[in-house]
CSV table of C-alpha atoms and ligand atoms in Angstrom, one decimal:
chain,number,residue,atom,x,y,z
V,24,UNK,CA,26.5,-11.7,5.3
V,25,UNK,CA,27.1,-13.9,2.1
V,26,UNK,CA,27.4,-12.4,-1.2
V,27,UNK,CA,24.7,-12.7,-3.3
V,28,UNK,CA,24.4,-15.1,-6.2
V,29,UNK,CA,22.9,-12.3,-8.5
V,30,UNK,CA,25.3,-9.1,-9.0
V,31,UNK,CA,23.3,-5.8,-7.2
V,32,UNK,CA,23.9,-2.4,-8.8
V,33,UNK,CA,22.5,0.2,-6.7
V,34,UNK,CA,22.7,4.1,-7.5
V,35,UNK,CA,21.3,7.1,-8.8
V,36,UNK,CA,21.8,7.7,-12.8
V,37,UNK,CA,24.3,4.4,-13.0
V,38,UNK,CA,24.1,4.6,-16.8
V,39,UNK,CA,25.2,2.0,-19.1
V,40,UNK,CA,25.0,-1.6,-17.6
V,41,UNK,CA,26.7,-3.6,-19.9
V,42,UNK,CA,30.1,-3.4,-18.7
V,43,UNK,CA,28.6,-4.4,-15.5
V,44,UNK,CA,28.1,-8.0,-15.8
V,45,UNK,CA,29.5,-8.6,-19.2
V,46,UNK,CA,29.9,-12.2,-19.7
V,47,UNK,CA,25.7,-12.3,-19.4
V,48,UNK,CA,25.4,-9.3,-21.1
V,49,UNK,CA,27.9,-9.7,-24.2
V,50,UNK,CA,26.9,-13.5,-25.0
V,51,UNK,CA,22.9,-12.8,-25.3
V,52,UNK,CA,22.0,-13.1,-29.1
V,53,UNK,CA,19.0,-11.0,-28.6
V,54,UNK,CA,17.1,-9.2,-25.7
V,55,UNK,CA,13.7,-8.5,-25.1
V,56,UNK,CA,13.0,-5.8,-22.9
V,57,UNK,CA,9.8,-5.9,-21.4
V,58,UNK,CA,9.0,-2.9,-19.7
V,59,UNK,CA,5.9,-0.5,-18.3
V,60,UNK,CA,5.0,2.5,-20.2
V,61,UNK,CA,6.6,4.8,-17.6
V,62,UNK,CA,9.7,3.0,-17.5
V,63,UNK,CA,9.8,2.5,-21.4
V,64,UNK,CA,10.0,6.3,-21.4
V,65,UNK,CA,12.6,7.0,-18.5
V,66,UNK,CA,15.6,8.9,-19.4
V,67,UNK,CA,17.5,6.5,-17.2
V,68,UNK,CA,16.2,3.3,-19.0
V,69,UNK,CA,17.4,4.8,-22.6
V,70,UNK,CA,21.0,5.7,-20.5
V,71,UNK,CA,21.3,1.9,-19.6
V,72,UNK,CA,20.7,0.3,-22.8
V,73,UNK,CA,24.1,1.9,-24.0
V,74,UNK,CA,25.6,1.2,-27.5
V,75,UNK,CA,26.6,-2.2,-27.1
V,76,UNK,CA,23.1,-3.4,-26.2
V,77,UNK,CA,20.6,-1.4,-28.1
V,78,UNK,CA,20.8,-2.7,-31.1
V,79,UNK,CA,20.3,-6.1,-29.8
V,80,UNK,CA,17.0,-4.8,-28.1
V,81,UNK,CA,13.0,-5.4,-28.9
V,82,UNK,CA,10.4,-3.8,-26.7
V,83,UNK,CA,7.9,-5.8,-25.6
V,84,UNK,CA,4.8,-5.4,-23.1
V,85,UNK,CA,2.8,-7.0,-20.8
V,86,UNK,CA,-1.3,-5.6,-20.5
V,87,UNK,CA,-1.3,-3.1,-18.0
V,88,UNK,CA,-3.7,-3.8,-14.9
V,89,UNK,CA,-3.6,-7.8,-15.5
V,90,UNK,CA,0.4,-8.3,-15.9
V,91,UNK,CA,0.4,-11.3,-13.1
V,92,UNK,CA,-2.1,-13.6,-14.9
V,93,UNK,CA,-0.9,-16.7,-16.7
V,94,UNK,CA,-2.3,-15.5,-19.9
V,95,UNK,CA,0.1,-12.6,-19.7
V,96,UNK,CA,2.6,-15.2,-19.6
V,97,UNK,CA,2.2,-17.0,-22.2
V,98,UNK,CA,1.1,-14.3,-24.5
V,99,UNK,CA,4.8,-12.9,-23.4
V,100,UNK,CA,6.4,-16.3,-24.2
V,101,UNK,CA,4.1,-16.3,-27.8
V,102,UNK,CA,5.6,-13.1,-28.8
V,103,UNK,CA,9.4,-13.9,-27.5
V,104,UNK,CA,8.8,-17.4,-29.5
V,105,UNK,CA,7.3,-16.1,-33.0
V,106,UNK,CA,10.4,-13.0,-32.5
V,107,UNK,CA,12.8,-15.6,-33.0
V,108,UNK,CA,14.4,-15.7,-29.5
V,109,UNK,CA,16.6,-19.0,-28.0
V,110,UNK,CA,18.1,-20.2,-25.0
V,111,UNK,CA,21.2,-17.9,-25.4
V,112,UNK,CA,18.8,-14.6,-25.4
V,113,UNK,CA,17.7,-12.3,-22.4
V,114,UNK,CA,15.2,-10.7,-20.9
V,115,UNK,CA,15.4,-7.2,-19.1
V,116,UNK,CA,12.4,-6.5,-16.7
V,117,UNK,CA,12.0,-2.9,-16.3
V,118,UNK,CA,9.1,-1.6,-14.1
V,119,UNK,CA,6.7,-2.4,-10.8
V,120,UNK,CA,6.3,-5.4,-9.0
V,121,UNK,CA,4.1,-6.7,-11.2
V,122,UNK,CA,6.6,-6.3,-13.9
V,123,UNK,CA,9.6,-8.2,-12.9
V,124,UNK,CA,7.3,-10.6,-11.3
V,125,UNK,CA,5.6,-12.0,-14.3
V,126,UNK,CA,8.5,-11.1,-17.0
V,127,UNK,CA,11.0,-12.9,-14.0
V,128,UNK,CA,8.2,-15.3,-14.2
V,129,UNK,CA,8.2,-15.9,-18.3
V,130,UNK,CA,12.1,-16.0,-17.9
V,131,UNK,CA,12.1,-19.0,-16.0
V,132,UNK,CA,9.5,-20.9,-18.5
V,133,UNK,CA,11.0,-20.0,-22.0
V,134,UNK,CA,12.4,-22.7,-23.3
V,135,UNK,CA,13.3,-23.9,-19.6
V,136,UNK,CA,15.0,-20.7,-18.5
V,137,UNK,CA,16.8,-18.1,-19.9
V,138,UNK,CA,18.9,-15.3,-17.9
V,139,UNK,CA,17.6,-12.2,-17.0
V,140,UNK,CA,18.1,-8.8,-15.8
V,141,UNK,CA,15.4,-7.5,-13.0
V,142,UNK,CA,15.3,-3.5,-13.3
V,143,UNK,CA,12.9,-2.5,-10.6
V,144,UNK,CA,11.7,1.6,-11.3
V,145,UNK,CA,9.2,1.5,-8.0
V,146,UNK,CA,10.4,2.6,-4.8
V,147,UNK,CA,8.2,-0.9,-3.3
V,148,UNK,CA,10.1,-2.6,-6.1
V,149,UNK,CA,13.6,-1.5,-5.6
V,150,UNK,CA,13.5,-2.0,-1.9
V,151,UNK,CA,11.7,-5.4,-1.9
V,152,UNK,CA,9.8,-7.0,-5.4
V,153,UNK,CA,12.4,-6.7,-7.5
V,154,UNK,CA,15.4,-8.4,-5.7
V,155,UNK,CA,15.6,-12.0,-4.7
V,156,UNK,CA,14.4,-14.3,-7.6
V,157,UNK,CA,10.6,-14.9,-6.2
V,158,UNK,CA,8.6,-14.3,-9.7
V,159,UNK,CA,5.2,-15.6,-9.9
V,160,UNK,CA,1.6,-14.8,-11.3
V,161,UNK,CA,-2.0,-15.1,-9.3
V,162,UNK,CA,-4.6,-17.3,-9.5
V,163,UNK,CA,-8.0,-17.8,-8.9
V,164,UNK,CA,-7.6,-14.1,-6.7
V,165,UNK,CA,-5.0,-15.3,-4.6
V,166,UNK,CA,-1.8,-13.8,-5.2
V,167,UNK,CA,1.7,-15.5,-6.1
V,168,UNK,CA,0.1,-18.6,-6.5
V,169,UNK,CA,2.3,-20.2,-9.5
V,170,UNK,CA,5.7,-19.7,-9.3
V,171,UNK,CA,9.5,-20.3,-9.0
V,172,UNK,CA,12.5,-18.9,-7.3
V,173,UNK,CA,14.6,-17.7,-10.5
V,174,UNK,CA,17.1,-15.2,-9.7
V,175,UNK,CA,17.9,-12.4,-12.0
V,176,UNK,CA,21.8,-12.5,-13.2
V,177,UNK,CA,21.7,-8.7,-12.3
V,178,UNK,CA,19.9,-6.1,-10.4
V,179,UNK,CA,20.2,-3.0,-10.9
V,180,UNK,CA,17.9,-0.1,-8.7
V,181,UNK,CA,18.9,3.2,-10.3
V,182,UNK,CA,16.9,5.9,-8.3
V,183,UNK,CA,17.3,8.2,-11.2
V,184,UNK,CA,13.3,6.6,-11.5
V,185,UNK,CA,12.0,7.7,-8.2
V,186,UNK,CA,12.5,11.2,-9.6
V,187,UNK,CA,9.0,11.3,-11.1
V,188,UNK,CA,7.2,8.8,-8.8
V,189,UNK,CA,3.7,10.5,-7.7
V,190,UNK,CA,4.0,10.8,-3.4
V,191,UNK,CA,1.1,8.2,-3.7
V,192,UNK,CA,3.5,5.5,-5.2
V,193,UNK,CA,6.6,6.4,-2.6
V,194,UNK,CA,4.3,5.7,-0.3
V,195,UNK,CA,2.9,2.8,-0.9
V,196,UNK,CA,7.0,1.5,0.1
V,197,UNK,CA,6.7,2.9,3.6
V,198,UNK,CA,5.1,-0.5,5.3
V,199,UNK,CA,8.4,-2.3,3.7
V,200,UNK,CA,11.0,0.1,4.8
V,201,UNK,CA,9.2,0.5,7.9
V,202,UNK,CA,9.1,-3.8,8.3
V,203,UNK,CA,12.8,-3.5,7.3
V,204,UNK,CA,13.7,-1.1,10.2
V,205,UNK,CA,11.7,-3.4,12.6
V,206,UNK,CA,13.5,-6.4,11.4
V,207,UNK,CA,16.8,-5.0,10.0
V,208,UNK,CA,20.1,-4.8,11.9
V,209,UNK,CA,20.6,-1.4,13.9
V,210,UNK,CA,23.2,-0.2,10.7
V,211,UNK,CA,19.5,-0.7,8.5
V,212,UNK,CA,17.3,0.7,11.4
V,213,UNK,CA,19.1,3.7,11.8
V,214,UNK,CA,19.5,4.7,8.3
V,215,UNK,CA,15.9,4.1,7.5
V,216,UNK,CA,14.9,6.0,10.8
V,217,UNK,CA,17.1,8.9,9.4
V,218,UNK,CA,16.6,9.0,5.7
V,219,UNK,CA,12.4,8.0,6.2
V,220,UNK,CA,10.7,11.5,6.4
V,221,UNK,CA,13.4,12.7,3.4
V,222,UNK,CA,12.5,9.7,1.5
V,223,UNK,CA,8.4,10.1,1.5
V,224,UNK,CA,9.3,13.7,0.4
V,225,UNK,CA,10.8,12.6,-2.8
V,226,UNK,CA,14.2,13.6,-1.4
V,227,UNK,CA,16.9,12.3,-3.9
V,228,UNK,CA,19.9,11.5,-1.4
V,229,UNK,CA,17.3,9.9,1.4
V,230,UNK,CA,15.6,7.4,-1.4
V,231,UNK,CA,18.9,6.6,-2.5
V,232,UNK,CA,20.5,5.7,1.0
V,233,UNK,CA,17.0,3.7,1.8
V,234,UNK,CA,17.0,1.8,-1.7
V,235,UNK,CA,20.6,0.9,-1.3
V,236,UNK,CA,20.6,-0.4,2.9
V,237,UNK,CA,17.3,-2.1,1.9
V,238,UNK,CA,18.4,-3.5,-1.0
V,239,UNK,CA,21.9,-4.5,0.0
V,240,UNK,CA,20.3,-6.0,2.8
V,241,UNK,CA,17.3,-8.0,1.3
V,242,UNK,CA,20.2,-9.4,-1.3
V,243,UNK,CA,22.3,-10.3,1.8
V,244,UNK,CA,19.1,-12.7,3.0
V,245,UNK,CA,18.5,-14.3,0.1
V,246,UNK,CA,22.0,-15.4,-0.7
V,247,UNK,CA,21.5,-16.9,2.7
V,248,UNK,CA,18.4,-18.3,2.0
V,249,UNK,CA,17.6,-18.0,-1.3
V,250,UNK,CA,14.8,-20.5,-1.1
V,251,UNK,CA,12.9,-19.7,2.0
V,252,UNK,CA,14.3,-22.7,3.8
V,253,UNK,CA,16.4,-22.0,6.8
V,254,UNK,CA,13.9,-19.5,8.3
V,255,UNK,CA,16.2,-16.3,7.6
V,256,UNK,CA,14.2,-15.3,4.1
V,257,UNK,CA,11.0,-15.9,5.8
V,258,UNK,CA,11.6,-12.9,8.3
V,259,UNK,CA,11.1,-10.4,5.7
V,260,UNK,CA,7.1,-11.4,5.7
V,261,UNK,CA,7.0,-9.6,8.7
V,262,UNK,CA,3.6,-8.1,9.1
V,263,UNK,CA,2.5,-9.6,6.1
V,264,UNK,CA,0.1,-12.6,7.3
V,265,UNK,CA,-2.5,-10.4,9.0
V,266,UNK,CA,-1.3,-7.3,6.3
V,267,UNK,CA,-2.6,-9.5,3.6
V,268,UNK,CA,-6.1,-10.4,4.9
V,269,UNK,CA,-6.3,-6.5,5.5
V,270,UNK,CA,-5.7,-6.0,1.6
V,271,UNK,CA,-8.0,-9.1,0.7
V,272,UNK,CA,-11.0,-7.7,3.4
V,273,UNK,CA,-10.9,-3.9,2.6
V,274,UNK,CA,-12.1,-5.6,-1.1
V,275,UNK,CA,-9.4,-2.7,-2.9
V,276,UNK,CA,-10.1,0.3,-0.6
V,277,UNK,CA,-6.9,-0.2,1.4
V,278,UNK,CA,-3.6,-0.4,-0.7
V,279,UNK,CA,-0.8,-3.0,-0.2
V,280,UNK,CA,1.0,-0.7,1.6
V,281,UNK,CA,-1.6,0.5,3.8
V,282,UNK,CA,-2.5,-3.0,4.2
V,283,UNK,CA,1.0,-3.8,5.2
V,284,UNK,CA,1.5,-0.7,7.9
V,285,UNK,CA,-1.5,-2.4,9.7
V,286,UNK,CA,-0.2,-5.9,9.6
V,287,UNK,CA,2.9,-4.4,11.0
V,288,UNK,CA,1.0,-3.1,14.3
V,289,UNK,CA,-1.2,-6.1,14.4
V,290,UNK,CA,2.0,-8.1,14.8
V,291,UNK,CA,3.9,-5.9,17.2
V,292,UNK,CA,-0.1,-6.2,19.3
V,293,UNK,CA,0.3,-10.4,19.0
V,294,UNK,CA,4.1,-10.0,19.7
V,295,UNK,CA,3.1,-8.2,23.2
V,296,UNK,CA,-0.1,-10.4,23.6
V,297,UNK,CA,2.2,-13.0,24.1
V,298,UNK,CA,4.9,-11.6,25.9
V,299,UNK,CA,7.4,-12.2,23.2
V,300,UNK,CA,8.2,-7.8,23.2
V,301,UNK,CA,10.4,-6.7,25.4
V,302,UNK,CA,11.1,-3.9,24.1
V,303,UNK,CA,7.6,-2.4,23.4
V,304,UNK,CA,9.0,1.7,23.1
V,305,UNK,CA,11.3,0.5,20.8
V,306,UNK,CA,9.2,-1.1,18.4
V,307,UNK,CA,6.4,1.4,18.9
V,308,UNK,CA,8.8,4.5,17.7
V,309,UNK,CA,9.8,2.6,15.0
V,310,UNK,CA,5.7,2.3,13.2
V,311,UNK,CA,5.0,5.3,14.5
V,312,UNK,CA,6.9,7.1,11.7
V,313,UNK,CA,3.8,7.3,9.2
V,314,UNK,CA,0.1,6.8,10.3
V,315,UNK,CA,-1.4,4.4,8.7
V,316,UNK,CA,-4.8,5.6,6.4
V,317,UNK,CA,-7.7,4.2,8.7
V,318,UNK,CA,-8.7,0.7,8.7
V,319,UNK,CA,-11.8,0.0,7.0
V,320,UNK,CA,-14.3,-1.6,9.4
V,321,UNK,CA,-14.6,-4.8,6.9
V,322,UNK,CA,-11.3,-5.6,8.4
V,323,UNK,CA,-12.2,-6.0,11.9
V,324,UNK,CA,-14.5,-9.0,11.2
V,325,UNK,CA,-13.3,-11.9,13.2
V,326,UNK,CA,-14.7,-14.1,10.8
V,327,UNK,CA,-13.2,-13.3,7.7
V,328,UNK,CA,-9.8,-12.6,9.5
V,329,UNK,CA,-9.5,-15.6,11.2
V,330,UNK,CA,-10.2,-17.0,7.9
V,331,UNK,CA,-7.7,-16.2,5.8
V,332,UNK,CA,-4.9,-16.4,8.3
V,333,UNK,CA,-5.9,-20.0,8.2
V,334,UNK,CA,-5.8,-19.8,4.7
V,335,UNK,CA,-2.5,-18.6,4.9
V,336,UNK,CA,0.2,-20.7,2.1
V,337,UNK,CA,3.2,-19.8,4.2
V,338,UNK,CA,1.8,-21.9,7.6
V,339,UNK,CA,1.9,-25.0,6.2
V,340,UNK,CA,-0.1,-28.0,8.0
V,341,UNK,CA,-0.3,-25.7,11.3
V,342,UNK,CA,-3.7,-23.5,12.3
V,343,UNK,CA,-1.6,-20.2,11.7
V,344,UNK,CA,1.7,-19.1,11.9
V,345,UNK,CA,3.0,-15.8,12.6
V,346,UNK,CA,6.6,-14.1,12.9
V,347,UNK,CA,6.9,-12.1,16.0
V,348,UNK,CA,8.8,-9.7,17.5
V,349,UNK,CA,11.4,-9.9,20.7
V,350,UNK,CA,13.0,-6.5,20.2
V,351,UNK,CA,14.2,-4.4,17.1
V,352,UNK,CA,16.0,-6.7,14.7
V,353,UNK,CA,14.9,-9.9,16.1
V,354,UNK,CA,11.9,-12.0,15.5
V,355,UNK,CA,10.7,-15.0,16.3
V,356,UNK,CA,8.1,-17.6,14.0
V,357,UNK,CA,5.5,-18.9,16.2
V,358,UNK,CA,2.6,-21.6,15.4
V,359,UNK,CA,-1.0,-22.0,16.8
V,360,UNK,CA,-1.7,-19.1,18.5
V,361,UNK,CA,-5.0,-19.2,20.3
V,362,UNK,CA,-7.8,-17.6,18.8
V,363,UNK,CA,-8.7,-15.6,21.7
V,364,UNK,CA,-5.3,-13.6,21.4
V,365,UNK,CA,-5.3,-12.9,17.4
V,366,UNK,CA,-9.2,-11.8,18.4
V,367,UNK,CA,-8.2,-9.4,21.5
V,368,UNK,CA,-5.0,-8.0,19.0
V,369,UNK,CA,-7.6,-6.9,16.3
V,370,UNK,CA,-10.0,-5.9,18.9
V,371,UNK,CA,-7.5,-3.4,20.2
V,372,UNK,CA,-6.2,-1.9,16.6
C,402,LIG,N1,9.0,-10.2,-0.2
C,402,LIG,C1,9.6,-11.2,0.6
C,402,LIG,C2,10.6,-12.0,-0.1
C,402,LIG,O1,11.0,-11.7,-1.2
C,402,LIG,O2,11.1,-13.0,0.4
């Protein structure tokens, strides 16, 4: 695969990043880091803001619980403004999803873009969020709805984070690996299938070898199709149509991730529906290496569901659009599905 346009560091305690891309680095008058409060106080954090950067460095945050709004935005771009920052400074992003997502986001409006550095301390975010340039905020409840493709000059997923995750938060990554492993070459598949039990349990060599095939992988795709335009980038949505009408249906009882491990089988159930599968066994052993938290029954209304898969942004002018799946490591978009088949695949969940 291509190299990506972004440099990727992956590793566990990787330390001072300045020497790693340090054209970017060196030339920023100033930096603001924006960070969470957990990652603001990680050991490995302090380690990568060595000597030549620190001094260069102001802290600044986004409010918790409502980090993807607009108003977070441009509250960030207020404070970066009034702080004296230019074109020529930099932005690190240091935390969740939501994190890199709206300070990727605030990067790509200050003063029409300024470089920036996406340092993902989530398992979610280290395998997936944080890599490929896709920032954005929500509107109006719907998620991602403003944003731009603005890729970070350098990612870096130290693991040395995941030490202190709570079991919930690894979790909540197991729907991605998982799509990865169903998607993914047989190199990714196997590693995942391996490292997957180890991982969930916090173990440090599994969570590193999952971070770094996932994230080498997902870096691989986007420098391929960075914008979501040749079909390739749109692959890794896997599961996520029908996963994301789960989220928006259980109104907040089931997780992304949860939602996402049931969009996953509800894919695989459309992908056999229409004889697209052939190797069902395969496919099957591959989800059925976490059991999903039960599905609410708000979920299962054929209303609703039908609903927002129509509502769907990614399928365009058609009635609905889903990515399905031949065998392990290849899928296949289709368009217009009849009704009666998404209905009998929810049916049978
Ligand atoms: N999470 C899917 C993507 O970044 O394209």
């Amino acid at each position: 695969m291509r190299r990506p346009s972004f440099r990727l560091a992956c590793g566990r305690d990787i330390g001072d990043i300045s020497g790693l891309l340090p054209g970017v680095l060196g030339a920023a008058d100033r930096i603001a880091l924006v960070a969470d409060r957990a990652a603001a106080g990680a050991p490995a954090l302090k380690k990568m803001l060595g000597p030549s950067l620190a001094p260069r460095v102001r802290r600044f945050s986004l409010p918790a619980g409502r980090e993807k709004t607009l108003g977070a935005v441009t509250g960030l771009c207020s404070d970066l403004f009034k702080a004296g920052f230019s074109r020529q400074s930099l932005i690190i992003a240091a935390g969740g999803g939501a994190v890199t997502d709206a300070a990727g986001f605030a990067a790509s409006l200050y003063m029409r873009g300024l470089n920036w550095v996406s340092v993902p301390t989530t398992l979610l975010g280290q395998i997936d969020a944080g890599i490929g340039g896709k920032t954005a905020v929500d509107l109006l409840g719907t998620k991602n709805i403003i944003g731009a493709f603005h890729q970070p000059a350098l990612t870096v997923c130290d693991t040395a984070f995941l030490a202190t995750l709570k079991p919930a938060v690894r979790r909540a990554a197991a729907g991605e690996l998982i799509k990865y492993a169903l998607i993914g070459p047989g190199d990714l598949r196997l590693t995942i299938m391996r490292s997957f039990d180890g991982a969930m349990a916090g173990r440090p060599d599994d969570l590193l070898a999952c971070v770094r095939a996932c994230a080498e992988y997902k870096a691989g795709v986007c420098a391929v199709d960075e914008r979501e335009e040749t079909g390739l980038r749109e692959t890794l949505n896997f599961g996520h149509t029908a996963g994301h009408a789960f989220e928006v249906l259980s109104r907040g009882r089931l997780p992304h991730g949860e939602a996402v491990l049931w969009g996953l089988r509800y894919a695989l159930k459309v992908s056999e529906k229409m004889r697209v599968l052939d190797n069902t066994p395969g496919a099957w052993k591959v989800t059925g290496m976490i059991d999903p938290l039960p599905l609410p029954a708000a979920c299962r209304g054929p209303k609703g569901f039908l609903k927002l898969v129509r509502a769907d942004k990614k399928r365009g002018g058609r009635d609905n659009r889903f990515l399905l799946l031949r065998s392990p490591g290849d899928v296949e978009p289709t368009d217009n599905i009849p009704e009666k088949v998404l209905l009998a695949a929810l049916e049978e969940l």
